[in-house]
PDB file of C-alpha atoms in Angstrom:
ATOM      1  CA  GLU A 185     -24.124  62.040  89.915  1.00  0.00           C
ATOM      2  CA  THR A 186     -22.665  65.450  89.156  1.00  0.00           C
ATOM      3  CA  GLY A 187     -24.887  67.268  91.622  1.00  0.00           C
ATOM      4  CA  VAL A 188     -26.699  69.180  88.875  1.00  0.00           C
ATOM      5  CA  THR A 189     -30.124  67.911  87.894  1.00  0.00           C
ATOM      6  CA  GLN A 190     -32.350  68.987  85.035  1.00  0.00           C
ATOM      7  CA  THR A 191     -36.002  68.345  84.295  1.00  0.00           C
ATOM      8  CA  PRO A 192     -37.532  67.316  82.049  1.00  0.00           C
ATOM      9  CA  ARG A 193     -34.916  65.210  80.274  1.00  0.00           C
ATOM     10  CA  HIS A 194     -36.911  65.228  77.044  1.00  0.00           C
ATOM     11  CA  LEU A 195     -39.481  67.741  75.830  1.00  0.00           C
ATOM     12  CA  VAL A 196     -41.516  67.963  72.649  1.00  0.00           C
ATOM     13  CA  MET A 197     -43.471  71.151  72.139  1.00  0.00           C
ATOM     14  CA  GLY A 198     -45.350  72.985  69.457  1.00  0.00           C
ATOM     15  CA  MET A 199     -44.439  76.462  68.329  1.00  0.00           C
ATOM     16  CA  THR A 200     -47.341  78.017  70.215  1.00  0.00           C
ATOM     17  CA  ASN A 201     -46.704  76.231  73.515  1.00  0.00           C
ATOM     18  CA  LYS A 202     -45.182  77.664  76.670  1.00  0.00           C
ATOM     19  CA  LYS A 203     -42.925  75.418  78.701  1.00  0.00           C
ATOM     20  CA  SER A 204     -40.170  75.738  81.290  1.00  0.00           C
ATOM     21  CA  LEU A 205     -36.908  73.919  81.845  1.00  0.00           C
ATOM     22  CA  LYS A 206     -35.681  73.492  85.398  1.00  0.00           C
ATOM     23  CA  CYS A 207     -32.167  73.135  86.753  1.00  0.00           C
ATOM     24  CA  GLU A 208     -31.126  72.517  90.354  1.00  0.00           C
ATOM     25  CA  GLN A 209     -27.634  72.273  91.761  1.00  0.00           C
ATOM     26  CA  HIS A 210     -26.750  70.632  95.070  1.00  0.00           C
ATOM     27  CA  LEU A 211     -23.114  71.709  95.142  1.00  0.00           C
ATOM     28  CA  GLY A 212     -23.365  74.990  97.027  1.00  0.00           C
ATOM     29  CA  HIS A 213     -22.238  76.934  93.969  1.00  0.00           C
ATOM     30  CA  ASN A 214     -22.952  80.595  93.340  1.00  0.00           C
ATOM     31  CA  ALA A 215     -22.914  80.766  89.550  1.00  0.00           C
ATOM     32  CA  MET A 216     -25.262  79.043  87.129  1.00  0.00           C
ATOM     33  CA  TYR A 217     -25.312  78.887  83.345  1.00  0.00           C
ATOM     34  CA  TRP A 218     -27.551  77.925  80.428  1.00  0.00           C
ATOM     35  CA  TYR A 219     -25.941  76.485  77.283  1.00  0.00           C
ATOM     36  CA  LYS A 220     -27.403  75.338  73.974  1.00  0.00           C
ATOM     37  CA  GLN A 221     -25.910  72.445  72.017  1.00  0.00           C
ATOM     38  CA  SER A 222     -27.295  72.043  68.510  1.00  0.00           C
ATOM     39  CA  ALA A 223     -26.424  69.169  66.220  1.00  0.00           C
ATOM     40  CA  LYS A 224     -22.986  69.586  64.646  1.00  0.00           C
ATOM     41  CA  LYS A 225     -22.374  72.914  66.448  1.00  0.00           C
ATOM     42  CA  PRO A 226     -20.297  73.771  69.503  1.00  0.00           C
ATOM     43  CA  LEU A 227     -21.889  74.468  72.853  1.00  0.00           C
ATOM     44  CA  GLU A 228     -23.082  78.054  72.975  1.00  0.00           C
ATOM     45  CA  LEU A 229     -23.309  80.008  76.199  1.00  0.00           C
ATOM     46  CA  MET A 230     -26.765  81.601  76.584  1.00  0.00           C
ATOM     47  CA  PHE A 231     -27.041  83.122  80.057  1.00  0.00           C
ATOM     48  CA  VAL A 232     -24.937  83.481  83.192  1.00  0.00           C
ATOM     49  CA  TYR A 233     -26.169  84.145  86.717  1.00  0.00           C
ATOM     50  CA  ASN A 234     -23.919  84.974  89.639  1.00  0.00           C
ATOM     51  CA  PHE A 235     -25.505  85.182  93.098  1.00  0.00           C
ATOM     52  CA  LYS A 236     -28.948  85.268  91.416  1.00  0.00           C
ATOM     53  CA  GLU A 237     -28.027  88.257  89.254  1.00  0.00           C
ATOM     54  CA  GLN A 238     -27.818  87.910  85.485  1.00  0.00           C
ATOM     55  CA  THR A 239     -24.313  88.811  84.360  1.00  0.00           C
ATOM     56  CA  GLU A 240     -24.428  87.640  80.766  1.00  0.00           C
ATOM     57  CA  ASN A 241     -27.026  87.441  78.015  1.00  0.00           C
ATOM     58  CA  ASN A 242     -25.300  86.215  74.890  1.00  0.00           C
ATOM     59  CA  SER A 243     -27.708  87.913  72.452  1.00  0.00           C
ATOM     60  CA  VAL A 244     -30.355  85.283  73.086  1.00  0.00           C
ATOM     61  CA  PRO A 245     -33.791  85.872  71.465  1.00  0.00           C
ATOM     62  CA  SER A 246     -36.489  87.018  73.873  1.00  0.00           C
ATOM     63  CA  ARG A 247     -38.497  83.831  73.320  1.00  0.00           C
ATOM     64  CA  PHE A 248     -36.033  82.369  75.852  1.00  0.00           C
ATOM     65  CA  SER A 249     -36.537  83.896  79.296  1.00  0.00           C
ATOM     66  CA  PRO A 250     -34.302  82.826  82.186  1.00  0.00           C
ATOM     67  CA  GLU A 251     -35.180  83.046  85.855  1.00  0.00           C
ATOM     68  CA  CYS A 252     -32.928  82.510  88.862  1.00  0.00           C
ATOM     69  CA  PRO A 253     -34.882  82.695  92.132  1.00  0.00           C
ATOM     70  CA  ASN A 254     -31.904  81.593  94.241  1.00  0.00           C
ATOM     71  CA  SER A 255     -28.377  80.290  93.802  1.00  0.00           C
ATOM     72  CA  SER A 256     -29.567  76.677  93.631  1.00  0.00           C
ATOM     73  CA  HIS A 257     -32.297  76.956  91.015  1.00  0.00           C
ATOM     74  CA  LEU A 258     -32.357  78.140  87.438  1.00  0.00           C
ATOM     75  CA  PHE A 259     -35.235  78.100  84.987  1.00  0.00           C
ATOM     76  CA  LEU A 260     -35.505  78.687  81.271  1.00  0.00           C
ATOM     77  CA  HIS A 261     -38.980  79.721  80.183  1.00  0.00           C
ATOM     78  CA  LEU A 262     -39.805  78.977  76.563  1.00  0.00           C
ATOM     79  CA  HIS A 263     -42.527  80.503  74.412  1.00  0.00           C
ATOM     80  CA  THR A 264     -43.280  80.665  70.695  1.00  0.00           C
ATOM     81  CA  LEU A 265     -40.159  78.728  69.812  1.00  0.00           C
ATOM     82  CA  GLN A 266     -39.060  77.845  66.295  1.00  0.00           C
ATOM     83  CA  PRO A 267     -38.056  74.422  64.940  1.00  0.00           C
ATOM     84  CA  GLU A 268     -34.429  75.613  64.763  1.00  0.00           C
ATOM     85  CA  ASP A 269     -34.497  75.968  68.558  1.00  0.00           C
ATOM     86  CA  SER A 270     -34.530  72.182  68.810  1.00  0.00           C
ATOM     87  CA  ALA A 271     -31.347  71.284  70.672  1.00  0.00           C
ATOM     88  CA  LEU A 272     -29.878  69.945  73.880  1.00  0.00           C
ATOM     89  CA  TYR A 273     -30.121  72.583  76.609  1.00  0.00           C
ATOM     90  CA  LEU A 274     -27.497  72.181  79.293  1.00  0.00           C
ATOM     91  CA  CYS A 275     -27.355  73.796  82.679  1.00  0.00           C
ATOM     92  CA  ALA A 276     -24.074  74.184  84.553  1.00  0.00           C
ATOM     93  CA  SER A 277     -22.894  75.582  87.866  1.00  0.00           C
ATOM     94  CA  SER A 278     -19.585  76.690  89.307  1.00  0.00           C
ATOM     95  CA  GLN A 279     -18.209  77.948  92.594  1.00  0.00           C
ATOM     96  CA  GLY A 280     -18.298  81.507  91.349  1.00  0.00           C
ATOM     97  CA  GLN A 281     -16.798  83.804  88.795  1.00  0.00           C
ATOM     98  CA  SER A 282     -13.816  85.071  90.729  1.00  0.00           C
ATOM     99  CA  SER A 283     -11.340  82.601  89.285  1.00  0.00           C
ATOM    100  CA  PRO A 284     -10.930  81.747  85.603  1.00  0.00           C
ATOM    101  CA  TYR A 285     -10.166  78.163  86.614  1.00  0.00           C
ATOM    102  CA  ASN A 286     -13.406  77.414  88.455  1.00  0.00           C
ATOM    103  CA  GLU A 287     -14.700  74.117  87.065  1.00  0.00           C
ATOM    104  CA  GLN A 288     -18.188  74.115  85.624  1.00  0.00           C
ATOM    105  CA  PHE A 289     -20.311  71.091  86.420  1.00  0.00           C
ATOM    106  CA  PHE A 290     -22.973  70.211  83.875  1.00  0.00           C
ATOM    107  CA  GLY A 291     -26.389  68.691  84.267  1.00  0.00           C
ATOM    108  CA  PRO A 292     -27.561  65.895  81.953  1.00  0.00           C
ATOM    109  CA  GLY A 293     -29.456  68.306  79.732  1.00  0.00           C
ATOM    110  CA  THR A 294     -32.970  68.613  78.349  1.00  0.00           C
ATOM    111  CA  ARG A 295     -33.357  67.418  74.788  1.00  0.00           C
ATOM    112  CA  LEU A 296     -35.902  69.765  73.239  1.00  0.00           C
ATOM    113  CA  THR A 297     -37.772  69.164  70.008  1.00  0.00           C
ATOM    114  CA  VAL A 298     -39.921  71.956  68.580  1.00  0.00           C
ATOM    115  CA  LEU A 299     -42.507  70.833  66.042  1.00  0.00           C
TER     116      LEU A 299
ATOM    117  CA  ARG B1070     -12.447  82.544  61.921  1.00  0.00           C
ATOM    118  CA  LYS B1071     -13.949  80.479  64.740  1.00  0.00           C
ATOM    119  CA  GLU B1072     -12.883  81.469  68.238  1.00  0.00           C
ATOM    120  CA  VAL B1073     -11.917  77.896  69.098  1.00  0.00           C
ATOM    121  CA  GLU B1074     -11.144  75.428  66.321  1.00  0.00           C
ATOM    122  CA  GLN B1075     -10.708  71.696  66.500  1.00  0.00           C
ATOM    123  CA  ASP B1076     -10.267  68.887  64.000  1.00  0.00           C
ATOM    124  CA  PRO B1077     -13.601  67.058  64.255  1.00  0.00           C
ATOM    125  CA  GLY B1078     -11.984  63.670  63.517  1.00  0.00           C
ATOM    126  CA  PRO B1079     -12.763  60.905  64.039  1.00  0.00           C
ATOM    127  CA  PHE B1080      -9.353  59.744  65.144  1.00  0.00           C
ATOM    128  CA  ASN B1081      -9.409  55.964  64.903  1.00  0.00           C
ATOM    129  CA  VAL B1082      -6.890  54.691  67.454  1.00  0.00           C
ATOM    130  CA  PRO B1083      -5.798  51.098  68.096  1.00  0.00           C
ATOM    131  CA  GLU B1084      -6.086  50.104  71.713  1.00  0.00           C
ATOM    132  CA  GLY B1085      -2.798  50.789  73.483  1.00  0.00           C
ATOM    133  CA  ALA B1086      -1.635  53.390  70.995  1.00  0.00           C
ATOM    134  CA  THR B1087      -0.940  57.071  71.568  1.00  0.00           C
ATOM    135  CA  VAL B1088      -3.080  59.792  70.043  1.00  0.00           C
ATOM    136  CA  ALA B1089      -2.603  63.548  70.091  1.00  0.00           C
ATOM    137  CA  PHE B1090      -4.612  66.414  68.763  1.00  0.00           C
ATOM    138  CA  ASN B1091      -4.622  70.187  68.929  1.00  0.00           C
ATOM    139  CA  CYS B1092      -6.980  73.056  69.295  1.00  0.00           C
ATOM    140  CA  THR B1093      -6.362  76.645  68.200  1.00  0.00           C
ATOM    141  CA  TYR B1094      -7.898  79.754  69.717  1.00  0.00           C
ATOM    142  CA  SER B1095      -8.142  83.223  68.255  1.00  0.00           C
ATOM    143  CA  ASN B1096      -8.251  85.511  71.282  1.00  0.00           C
ATOM    144  CA  SER B1097      -4.736  86.172  72.536  1.00  0.00           C
ATOM    145  CA  ALA B1098      -6.168  87.585  75.778  1.00  0.00           C
ATOM    146  CA  SER B1099      -7.677  84.228  76.762  1.00  0.00           C
ATOM    147  CA  GLN B1100      -6.962  83.450  80.377  1.00  0.00           C
ATOM    148  CA  SER B1101      -7.616  79.811  81.052  1.00  0.00           C
ATOM    149  CA  PHE B1102      -7.936  76.619  79.083  1.00  0.00           C
ATOM    150  CA  PHE B1103      -9.537  73.241  79.599  1.00  0.00           C
ATOM    151  CA  TRP B1104     -10.199  69.899  78.017  1.00  0.00           C
ATOM    152  CA  TYR B1105     -13.683  68.515  78.636  1.00  0.00           C
ATOM    153  CA  ARG B1106     -14.841  65.085  77.621  1.00  0.00           C
ATOM    154  CA  GLN B1107     -18.325  64.394  76.278  1.00  0.00           C
ATOM    155  CA  ASP B1108     -19.666  60.903  75.775  1.00  0.00           C
ATOM    156  CA  CYS B1109     -22.434  60.283  73.255  1.00  0.00           C
ATOM    157  CA  ARG B1110     -25.689  61.909  74.398  1.00  0.00           C
ATOM    158  CA  LYS B1111     -24.175  62.819  77.775  1.00  0.00           C
ATOM    159  CA  GLU B1112     -23.126  66.053  79.408  1.00  0.00           C
ATOM    160  CA  PRO B1113     -19.560  67.410  79.166  1.00  0.00           C
ATOM    161  CA  LYS B1114     -17.257  66.630  82.085  1.00  0.00           C
ATOM    162  CA  LEU B1115     -13.962  68.286  82.927  1.00  0.00           C
ATOM    163  CA  LEU B1116     -11.003  66.134  81.931  1.00  0.00           C
ATOM    164  CA  MET B1117      -8.256  68.557  82.898  1.00  0.00           C
ATOM    165  CA  SER B1118      -7.339  72.187  83.115  1.00  0.00           C
ATOM    166  CA  VAL B1119      -4.388  73.299  80.999  1.00  0.00           C
ATOM    167  CA  TYR B1120      -1.681  75.358  82.639  1.00  0.00           C
ATOM    168  CA  SER B1121       1.121  77.360  81.042  1.00  0.00           C
ATOM    169  CA  SER B1122       3.791  74.899  82.096  1.00  0.00           C
ATOM    170  CA  GLY B1123       1.866  71.937  80.755  1.00  0.00           C
ATOM    171  CA  ASN B1124       0.396  69.292  82.966  1.00  0.00           C
ATOM    172  CA  GLU B1125      -0.105  65.574  83.143  1.00  0.00           C
ATOM    173  CA  ASP B1126      -2.819  63.453  84.713  1.00  0.00           C
ATOM    174  CA  GLY B1127      -2.139  59.765  84.389  1.00  0.00           C
ATOM    175  CA  ARG B1128      -2.212  58.870  80.718  1.00  0.00           C
ATOM    176  CA  PHE B1129      -3.284  62.355  79.671  1.00  0.00           C
ATOM    177  CA  THR B1130      -0.899  65.235  78.953  1.00  0.00           C
ATOM    178  CA  ALA B1131      -2.001  68.761  78.088  1.00  0.00           C
ATOM    179  CA  GLN B1132       0.193  71.499  76.679  1.00  0.00           C
ATOM    180  CA  LEU B1133      -0.414  75.193  76.119  1.00  0.00           C
ATOM    181  CA  ASN B1134       1.473  77.264  73.559  1.00  0.00           C
ATOM    182  CA  ARG B1135       0.485  80.889  74.029  1.00  0.00           C
ATOM    183  CA  ALA B1136       2.795  82.187  71.304  1.00  0.00           C
ATOM    184  CA  SER B1137       1.109  80.053  68.656  1.00  0.00           C
ATOM    185  CA  GLN B1138      -2.260  80.075  70.426  1.00  0.00           C
ATOM    186  CA  TYR B1139      -2.887  76.373  70.577  1.00  0.00           C
ATOM    187  CA  ILE B1140      -3.566  73.698  73.151  1.00  0.00           C
ATOM    188  CA  SER B1141      -2.837  70.035  72.753  1.00  0.00           C
ATOM    189  CA  LEU B1142      -4.003  66.834  74.380  1.00  0.00           C
ATOM    190  CA  LEU B1143      -2.062  63.577  74.253  1.00  0.00           C
ATOM    191  CA  ILE B1144      -3.497  60.253  75.362  1.00  0.00           C
ATOM    192  CA  ARG B1145      -1.066  57.415  75.992  1.00  0.00           C
ATOM    193  CA  ASP B1146      -1.902  53.700  76.148  1.00  0.00           C
ATOM    194  CA  SER B1147      -5.421  54.335  74.815  1.00  0.00           C
ATOM    195  CA  LYS B1148      -8.263  52.365  76.382  1.00  0.00           C
ATOM    196  CA  LEU B1149     -11.584  51.489  74.804  1.00  0.00           C
ATOM    197  CA  SER B1150     -13.185  53.702  77.433  1.00  0.00           C
ATOM    198  CA  ASP B1151     -11.287  56.710  76.068  1.00  0.00           C
ATOM    199  CA  SER B1152     -13.662  56.751  73.096  1.00  0.00           C
ATOM    200  CA  ALA B1153     -15.453  60.067  73.360  1.00  0.00           C
ATOM    201  CA  THR B1154     -15.554  63.598  72.000  1.00  0.00           C
ATOM    202  CA  TYR B1155     -12.901  65.854  73.501  1.00  0.00           C
ATOM    203  CA  LEU B1156     -13.910  69.489  73.792  1.00  0.00           C
ATOM    204  CA  CYS B1157     -11.356  72.273  73.842  1.00  0.00           C
ATOM    205  CA  VAL B1158     -12.591  75.105  76.065  1.00  0.00           C
ATOM    206  CA  VAL B1159     -11.238  78.607  76.454  1.00  0.00           C
ATOM    207  CA  ASN B1160     -12.108  81.194  79.069  1.00  0.00           C
ATOM    208  CA  LYS B1161     -11.692  84.593  77.444  1.00  0.00           C
ATOM    209  CA  ALA B1162     -11.731  86.679  80.567  1.00  0.00           C
ATOM    210  CA  ALA B1163     -12.604  86.685  84.224  1.00  0.00           C
ATOM    211  CA  GLY B1164     -16.210  85.732  84.703  1.00  0.00           C
ATOM    212  CA  ASN B1165     -16.052  82.113  83.616  1.00  0.00           C
ATOM    213  CA  LYS B1166     -17.570  82.714  80.182  1.00  0.00           C
ATOM    214  CA  LEU B1167     -16.410  79.598  78.410  1.00  0.00           C
ATOM    215  CA  THR B1168     -16.094  79.238  74.657  1.00  0.00           C
ATOM    216  CA  PHE B1169     -16.229  75.675  73.380  1.00  0.00           C
ATOM    217  CA  GLY B1170     -14.684  74.152  70.316  1.00  0.00           C
ATOM    218  CA  GLY B1171     -16.701  71.782  68.193  1.00  0.00           C
ATOM    219  CA  GLY B1172     -14.928  68.760  69.618  1.00  0.00           C
ATOM    220  CA  THR B1173     -12.572  66.063  68.385  1.00  0.00           C
ATOM    221  CA  ARG B1174     -14.040  62.596  68.223  1.00  0.00           C
ATOM    222  CA  VAL B1175     -11.762  59.743  69.267  1.00  0.00           C
ATOM    223  CA  LEU B1176     -12.628  56.091  68.612  1.00  0.00           C
ATOM    224  CA  VAL B1177     -10.421  53.511  70.283  1.00  0.00           C
ATOM    225  CA  LYS B1178     -10.713  50.106  68.670  1.00  0.00           C
ATOM    226  CA  PRO B1179      -9.541  46.672  69.827  1.00  0.00           C
TER     227      PRO B1179
END
């Protein structure tokens, strides 16, 4: 509905697994974002990409590895996660970063549980 | 001090009543401000941007007070469908790096 899709919607993984989250936007936007929303905590910005280039890494642990092959696709590769990484991971996109009032459109999120 | 602070609520509001709540932000250099709405287990969606002069969109009115560093949202004639968590969002600088508050939960009851 919002033009931003995420897969999978739910993911359960062990601490030794490797998995990837996928985000795709169909809005013709140039900027894409990864956010983490943990229970009872505000959304936290993780990474920002603008025209495929990473412009922000908000001190995210290296067990989270983003990839942006083009302006429409964004991945978050996960490996050796911890139980405290269990959260809702939201992808968003916006027209760009030139205006502070560019609306960000969110995908439905991937609910991740790390056992 | 949190960068963006909100009363978590819940605000229990009778249907048809008016409800208002604030959000404070710590960075005086913040450039732009928004209210997003998030329904239970759903993604956030933009409700309205908040401009210096204040702005209104139907039953919703947003105000910005830069001197006191707070933003407010007022909902008139509350509907059951207004039940949601309202997220105060601040953009610190150019680059669209949004900082979210923890949200204010509003429950509209018949």
